[in-house]
Coordinates of C-alpha atoms and ligand atoms in Angstrom, one line a residue:
M252 CA 116.5 127.1 90.7
Q253 CA 113.9 127.3 88.0
F254 CA 110.4 128.4 89.1
E255 CA 107.5 128.3 86.6
S256 CA 104.8 130.8 87.0
N257 CA 100.9 130.2 86.6
K258 CA 101.7 126.6 86.4
S259 CA 98.5 124.7 85.6
L260 CA 97.5 122.2 88.3
T261 CA 94.9 120.1 86.0
Q262 CA 97.1 117.1 85.6
L263 CA 98.5 117.4 89.2
N264 CA 95.4 116.8 91.0
T265 CA 93.1 113.6 90.5
L266 CA 90.0 115.5 90.7
G267 CA 91.3 117.3 87.4
F268 CA 90.4 120.8 88.4
S269 CA 91.8 123.4 86.2
Q270 CA 93.5 125.9 88.7
L271 CA 96.8 127.4 88.7
A272 CA 99.9 127.9 91.0
E273 CA 101.2 131.2 91.1
H274 CA 104.9 129.6 91.2
Y275 CA 105.7 126.1 90.9
I276 CA 109.0 124.1 91.2
E277 CA 109.8 120.2 91.3
V278 CA 112.7 119.6 94.0
D279 CA 114.7 116.5 93.8
S280 CA 116.8 116.5 96.9
D281 CA 116.8 117.8 100.6
D282 CA 119.5 120.4 99.9
M283 CA 117.4 121.7 97.1
L284 CA 114.5 121.9 99.2
N285 CA 116.2 124.1 101.8
E286 CA 117.3 126.5 99.2
V287 CA 113.9 126.6 97.8
I288 CA 112.3 127.2 101.0
E289 CA 114.7 130.0 101.9
H290 CA 114.0 131.7 98.7
A291 CA 110.3 131.5 99.4
N292 CA 110.7 132.7 103.0
R293 CA 112.8 135.6 101.6
Q294 CA 110.0 136.5 99.0
D295 CA 107.3 136.1 101.6
W296 CA 105.7 133.2 99.2
P297 CA 103.1 130.9 101.0
V298 CA 104.2 127.4 100.3
F299 CA 101.9 124.4 99.5
I300 CA 103.5 120.8 99.4
L301 CA 101.6 118.7 96.5
G302 CA 102.1 115.1 96.9
G303 CA 100.4 112.9 94.3
G304 CA 97.3 115.4 94.3
S305 CA 95.0 112.6 95.1
N306 CA 93.3 113.8 98.2
I307 CA 92.8 117.5 97.6
V308 CA 89.9 119.5 96.1
L309 CA 91.1 122.4 94.5
T310 CA 88.5 125.5 94.7
K311 CA 91.3 128.3 93.7
D312 CA 94.2 129.3 92.1
I313 CA 97.0 128.7 94.8
P314 CA 98.9 131.8 95.8
G315 CA 102.8 131.6 96.2
L316 CA 104.7 128.7 95.6
V317 CA 103.7 125.1 94.8
I318 CA 106.2 122.3 95.6
K319 CA 106.3 119.0 94.2
L320 CA 108.8 116.5 95.6
S321 CA 110.2 114.4 92.4
S322 CA 112.7 111.9 94.2
E323 CA 111.9 108.3 93.8
T324 CA 114.3 106.2 96.1
L325 CA 113.7 103.1 98.2
A326 CA 116.2 101.6 100.6
Y327 CA 116.1 98.3 102.5
E328 CA 118.0 97.8 105.9
N329 CA 117.9 94.0 107.2
R330 CA 116.8 94.3 110.8
A331 CA 116.2 90.4 111.4
E332 CA 115.7 89.3 114.7
E333 CA 115.7 85.9 116.2
N334 CA 112.3 84.6 115.2
S335 CA 111.5 86.9 112.2
W336 CA 113.2 88.7 109.3
K337 CA 112.2 92.3 109.3
F338 CA 113.3 95.1 107.0
R339 CA 113.4 99.0 107.4
L340 CA 112.3 100.4 104.3
T341 CA 113.2 104.1 103.7
A342 CA 111.4 105.7 100.8
S343 CA 111.4 109.3 99.6
A344 CA 108.5 111.4 99.5
G345 CA 108.1 111.5 95.7
T346 CA 107.7 107.6 95.6
N347 CA 104.5 106.4 94.1
W348 CA 103.0 104.6 96.9
H349 CA 101.8 101.6 95.1
R350 CA 105.3 101.3 93.4
L351 CA 106.7 101.2 96.8
V352 CA 104.0 98.5 98.0
R353 CA 104.8 96.2 94.7
D354 CA 108.5 96.7 95.3
S355 CA 108.3 95.2 98.5
M356 CA 106.0 92.5 97.3
S357 CA 108.6 91.5 94.4
R358 CA 111.1 91.0 97.3
G359 CA 108.6 88.7 99.2
I360 CA 108.6 91.1 102.0
P361 CA 105.0 91.0 104.0
G362 CA 103.6 93.8 105.3
L363 CA 102.0 96.2 102.9
E364 CA 99.7 94.0 100.6
N365 CA 96.5 95.4 102.0
L366 CA 97.6 98.8 101.3
S367 CA 98.0 98.1 97.4
L368 CA 96.7 100.4 94.8
I369 CA 96.3 103.5 97.0
P370 CA 96.9 106.4 94.7
G371 CA 99.3 109.1 95.6
S372 CA 102.9 109.6 96.6
T373 CA 104.7 108.2 99.8
G374 CA 105.1 111.5 101.6
A375 CA 101.4 112.1 101.4
A376 CA 100.8 108.6 103.1
P377 CA 101.5 109.6 106.8
I378 CA 99.4 113.1 106.4
Q379 CA 96.1 111.1 106.3
N380 CA 97.3 107.9 107.6
I381 CA 96.5 106.0 104.8
G382 CA 94.4 102.8 105.3
A383 CA 92.7 99.9 103.6
Y384 CA 91.4 96.3 104.1
G385 CA 92.0 96.1 107.9
V386 CA 95.4 97.9 107.8
E387 CA 96.7 101.5 108.2
L388 CA 100.0 103.1 107.7
A389 CA 100.4 103.7 111.4
D390 CA 100.6 99.8 111.7
R391 CA 103.7 99.7 109.6
F392 CA 105.2 102.9 110.5
E393 CA 108.4 103.5 112.0
S394 CA 109.6 107.4 111.8
L395 CA 109.8 110.2 108.9
R396 CA 111.9 113.2 108.0
A397 CA 110.3 116.5 107.5
L398 CA 111.4 120.0 107.1
H399 CA 109.8 122.8 109.2
L400 CA 108.8 125.4 106.6
K401 CA 109.2 128.6 108.6
T402 CA 112.6 127.6 110.2
N403 CA 113.9 125.7 107.4
E404 CA 115.1 123.0 110.0
W405 CA 115.1 119.2 109.9
H406 CA 113.0 116.9 112.3
T407 CA 112.5 113.5 113.0
F408 CA 109.0 112.4 113.8
D409 CA 108.5 108.9 115.5
L410 CA 105.1 106.8 115.7
S411 CA 104.0 108.8 118.7
A412 CA 104.9 112.2 117.6
C413 CA 102.9 111.8 114.4
E414 CA 99.6 111.4 116.5
F415 CA 98.1 109.0 114.0
G416 CA 94.2 108.6 114.0
Y417 CA 91.6 107.5 111.5
R418 CA 92.7 109.2 108.3
D419 CA 94.2 111.8 110.4
S420 CA 97.9 112.9 111.8
Y421 CA 99.6 115.7 113.3
F422 CA 100.4 117.0 109.8
K423 CA 96.8 117.1 108.6
R424 CA 95.8 118.9 111.8
H425 CA 98.7 121.4 111.5
S426 CA 98.8 121.8 107.6
G427 CA 101.6 123.7 105.9
E428 CA 104.0 123.5 109.0
F429 CA 106.3 120.6 107.7
C430 CA 107.2 119.1 104.5
V431 CA 107.7 115.4 104.7
T432 CA 110.7 114.2 102.8
S433 CA 111.3 110.6 103.5
V434 CA 109.1 107.9 105.4
N435 CA 110.8 104.6 107.3
L436 CA 108.5 101.7 107.4
M437 CA 109.0 98.4 109.2
I438 CA 108.0 95.4 107.5
G439 CA 108.5 91.8 107.6
N440 CA 107.2 88.5 108.9
D441 CA 106.7 89.4 112.4
K442 CA 103.0 90.2 112.0
P443 CA 100.1 87.7 110.7
F444 CA 98.2 88.3 107.6
E445 CA 95.4 90.7 108.0
T446 CA 92.4 88.8 106.1
G447 CA 89.5 89.6 108.3
Y448 CA 88.0 92.6 106.4
A449 CA 84.6 91.5 104.9
S450 CA 85.3 91.9 101.4
L451 CA 89.0 90.5 101.4
K452 CA 87.9 87.6 103.6
Q453 CA 85.0 86.7 101.0
A454 CA 87.4 87.2 98.1
L455 CA 90.0 84.6 99.9
E456 CA 87.6 82.2 101.2
Q457 CA 88.7 79.5 98.8
V458 CA 92.3 79.7 99.6
D459 CA 94.1 77.7 102.2
A460 CA 95.8 79.7 105.1
D461 CA 99.1 78.2 103.9
Q462 CA 98.6 78.9 100.4
L463 CA 98.6 82.9 101.3
T464 CA 101.3 85.1 100.1
P465 CA 101.7 88.8 100.3
V466 CA 101.7 88.8 96.4
L467 CA 98.3 87.1 96.4
I468 CA 97.0 89.3 98.9
S469 CA 98.1 92.4 97.1
D470 CA 96.5 91.1 94.0
T471 CA 93.2 90.4 95.6
V472 CA 93.2 93.7 97.1
C473 CA 93.9 95.3 93.8
K474 CA 91.0 93.5 92.2
I475 CA 88.6 94.7 94.9
R476 CA 89.7 98.2 94.6
Q477 CA 89.6 98.0 90.6
S478 CA 86.1 96.7 91.0
K479 CA 84.9 99.3 93.3
L480 CA 87.0 102.6 93.0
P481 CA 87.2 104.4 89.8
D482 CA 90.8 104.9 88.4
P483 CA 91.6 108.5 88.3
A484 CA 93.2 108.2 84.8
Q485 CA 89.9 107.1 83.6
L486 CA 87.5 109.3 85.8
C487 CA 88.6 112.0 88.0
N488 CA 88.0 111.3 91.6
A489 CA 89.9 111.5 95.1
G490 CA 89.0 108.2 96.7
S491 CA 86.6 108.1 99.6
F492 CA 85.2 111.6 100.1
F493 CA 83.9 111.3 103.5
H494 CA 85.2 109.9 106.6
N495 CA 83.1 106.8 108.0
P496 CA 81.2 108.6 110.9
V497 CA 81.9 107.1 114.6
V498 CA 78.9 107.5 116.8
S499 CA 78.1 106.1 120.3
Q500 CA 76.7 102.8 121.1
Q501 CA 73.5 104.2 122.1
V502 CA 73.2 106.5 118.9
Y503 CA 74.0 103.4 116.6
E504 CA 71.4 101.1 118.6
E505 CA 68.4 103.8 117.9
L506 CA 69.8 103.8 114.2
K507 CA 69.6 100.1 114.1
L508 CA 66.1 100.1 115.2
K509 CA 64.8 102.0 112.7
T510 CA 67.1 100.7 110.0
P511 CA 68.0 97.0 111.0
N512 CA 70.3 96.6 107.8
I513 CA 72.5 99.6 108.4
V514 CA 76.4 98.7 107.9
A515 CA 78.8 99.4 110.9
Y516 CA 81.8 98.1 112.5
P517 CA 82.2 97.9 116.4
Q518 CA 85.2 100.2 117.4
D519 CA 85.4 99.5 121.1
E520 CA 82.9 99.2 123.7
E521 CA 81.2 102.5 123.4
R522 CA 81.6 103.5 119.8
V523 CA 80.5 102.2 116.6
K524 CA 81.9 103.2 113.0
L525 CA 79.2 103.4 110.4
A526 CA 79.8 102.9 106.5
A527 CA 79.1 106.2 105.1
G528 CA 78.9 104.7 101.6
W529 CA 76.2 102.7 102.8
L530 CA 74.4 105.5 104.1
I531 CA 74.6 107.7 100.8
D532 CA 73.7 104.8 98.8
S533 CA 70.5 103.7 100.9
I534 CA 69.0 107.3 100.2
G535 CA 69.4 106.7 96.7
L536 CA 72.3 109.1 96.1
R537 CA 74.8 106.4 94.3
G538 CA 75.5 107.2 90.5
T539 CA 73.6 110.6 90.9
R540 CA 75.1 113.8 89.1
R541 CA 74.8 117.7 89.4
G542 CA 76.3 118.7 86.1
A543 CA 79.9 118.0 85.9
V544 CA 80.1 116.4 89.4
G545 CA 78.5 113.2 90.9
V546 CA 78.6 110.1 92.9
Y547 CA 80.5 107.2 91.5
D548 CA 77.8 104.4 90.4
K549 CA 79.7 101.6 92.3
Q550 CA 80.6 103.2 95.5
A551 CA 78.9 106.0 96.9
L552 CA 81.6 107.2 99.3
V553 CA 83.3 108.5 96.2
M554 CA 82.8 111.9 94.5
V555 CA 83.7 111.9 90.7
H556 CA 84.3 114.9 88.2
H557 CA 83.0 114.1 84.8
G558 CA 85.0 117.0 83.2
G559 CA 84.6 120.8 82.8
G560 CA 83.5 121.3 86.4
T561 CA 84.9 123.0 89.4
G562 CA 85.7 122.3 93.1
E563 CA 83.1 124.7 94.1
Q564 CA 80.6 122.7 92.3
L565 CA 82.0 119.2 93.8
L566 CA 81.7 121.1 97.4
A567 CA 78.3 122.4 96.8
Y568 CA 77.1 118.7 95.7
A569 CA 78.8 117.2 99.0
D570 CA 77.0 119.8 101.2
E571 CA 73.6 118.6 99.6
I572 CA 74.7 114.9 100.2
R573 CA 75.9 115.9 103.7
A574 CA 72.2 117.5 104.3
A575 CA 70.4 114.7 103.2
V576 CA 72.2 112.2 105.3
K577 CA 71.9 114.4 108.3
D578 CA 68.3 114.7 107.6
K579 CA 67.8 110.9 107.2
Y580 CA 70.1 109.7 109.9
G581 CA 71.0 112.6 112.0
V582 CA 74.4 111.8 111.3
T583 CA 77.0 114.5 110.4
L584 CA 79.4 113.3 107.5
T585 CA 83.1 115.1 107.6
M586 CA 85.0 115.3 104.4
E587 CA 88.3 113.4 103.8
P588 CA 90.3 115.3 101.2
M589 CA 91.9 118.7 102.2
I590 CA 90.1 121.6 100.6
V591 CA 92.3 124.2 99.1
Ligands
EPU141 N1 78.7 100.2 100.7 C1 77.2 100.3 100.3 N2 77.0 101.2 99.1 C2 78.1 102.0 98.7 C3 79.3 101.8 99.3 C4 79.5 100.9 100.3 O1 76.4 99.7 100.8 O2 77.7 102.8 97.8 C5 79.0 99.3 102.0 C6 79.5 98.1 101.3 O3 78.8 97.2 100.9 C7 80.3 97.5 102.7 C8 80.4 99.1 103.6 O4 79.5 99.9 102.9 O5 79.5 96.7 103.6 C9 81.9 99.4 103.4 O6 82.1 99.6 101.9 P1 83.8 99.3 101.4 O7 84.2 98.1 102.2 O8 83.9 99.8 100.2 O9 84.5 100.3 102.5 P2 84.4 102.0 103.0 O10 84.2 102.0 104.1 O11 83.4 102.4 101.8 C10 86.8 102.4 103.4 C11 87.9 103.5 103.3 C12 88.4 103.2 101.8 C13 89.1 101.7 102.0 C14 88.0 100.8 102.1 C15 88.6 99.4 102.1 C16 87.3 105.3 104.4 C17 86.7 106.9 104.5 N3 87.3 105.0 103.2 O12 85.6 102.4 102.6 O13 89.6 104.1 101.6 O14 89.7 101.6 100.5 O15 87.3 101.1 103.5 O16 89.4 99.3 103.4 O17 87.7 105.1 105.5 C18 90.1 106.4 101.1 O18 90.5 106.5 102.0 O19 90.1 106.9 99.9 C19 89.5 105.1 100.6 C20 89.4 104.5 99.5

């Protein structure tokens, strides 16, 4: 086992903040992970599992051991049923998420097209229950395998054990307890295409229903994302920086009286989800900047790092934005990425 010391994490977090890992190792198998965890526990090193680094804000150097899972394997098992063909797709945690989506597309298997081009690794996908254009991971999830870091024992989590919610899961709420090493998805033609999300619906307006294919939807989602969301390789960011806040129907109606063009999506009879990007945009903060950090000019829900800044500076600006939204609308925004 070769541990690196004082490893720079600049290239390993998509916000590009220059923090160090006290110790660092890349792990490519379950057995190696057991050995590494045994060593870390013996040394009393706290352990931090790094995925694609696309949903974290580093505000300090990370003490103890940072582990990156490097294995990228995909396996399909035919689970066809009488009236549908289905596959169980097993992917190791280190697999790039978009690579997994495109691999299933290239085999013509529907299911993951709406989740195209989401940055990050497959192991991180269940942590925040990634979602886009009307589909979230939970809708295609079967189970996952994870190592309990304290006891070094393996566990299997099914859908209900993961306690998925909107950008939320058991693992997000119990951060640092488990390391996810592989994910099982169930995909196939048993579910209809999901094309109802406003921007996707509009982009597919000219396409007849019988012309729709997973690849066409995936390509369309990629185009929409590329037009609104910055590529971390060009401009450092961590995707949506705030959750879309969910408010009661009554709060929504009061807001709508004052601001008739507010963008919102009904959740159920009692709750409404507000578009946080719209709230931030409407108070003129889209495209603004505080030194090295700022708000993306095409999507106000995305905070960006122009280089040479720190996680603390980003959080300070995020607090200003939250205060401005609270002041104008009385709504509290919560941050989506994990603050480290
Ligand atoms: N809007 C504005 N101004 C802005 C940004 C948005 O007016 O600056 C309006 C849009 O015009 C639209 C509404 O707000 O009417 C929603 O915008 P959009 O469709 O871009 O989606 P979002 O709610 O801002 C969410 C997810 C994204 C996901 C998209 C598409 C969250 C926190 N974010 O964004 O997820 O890709 O929907 O499904 O739920 C991520 O989690 O990192 C992420 C990018």
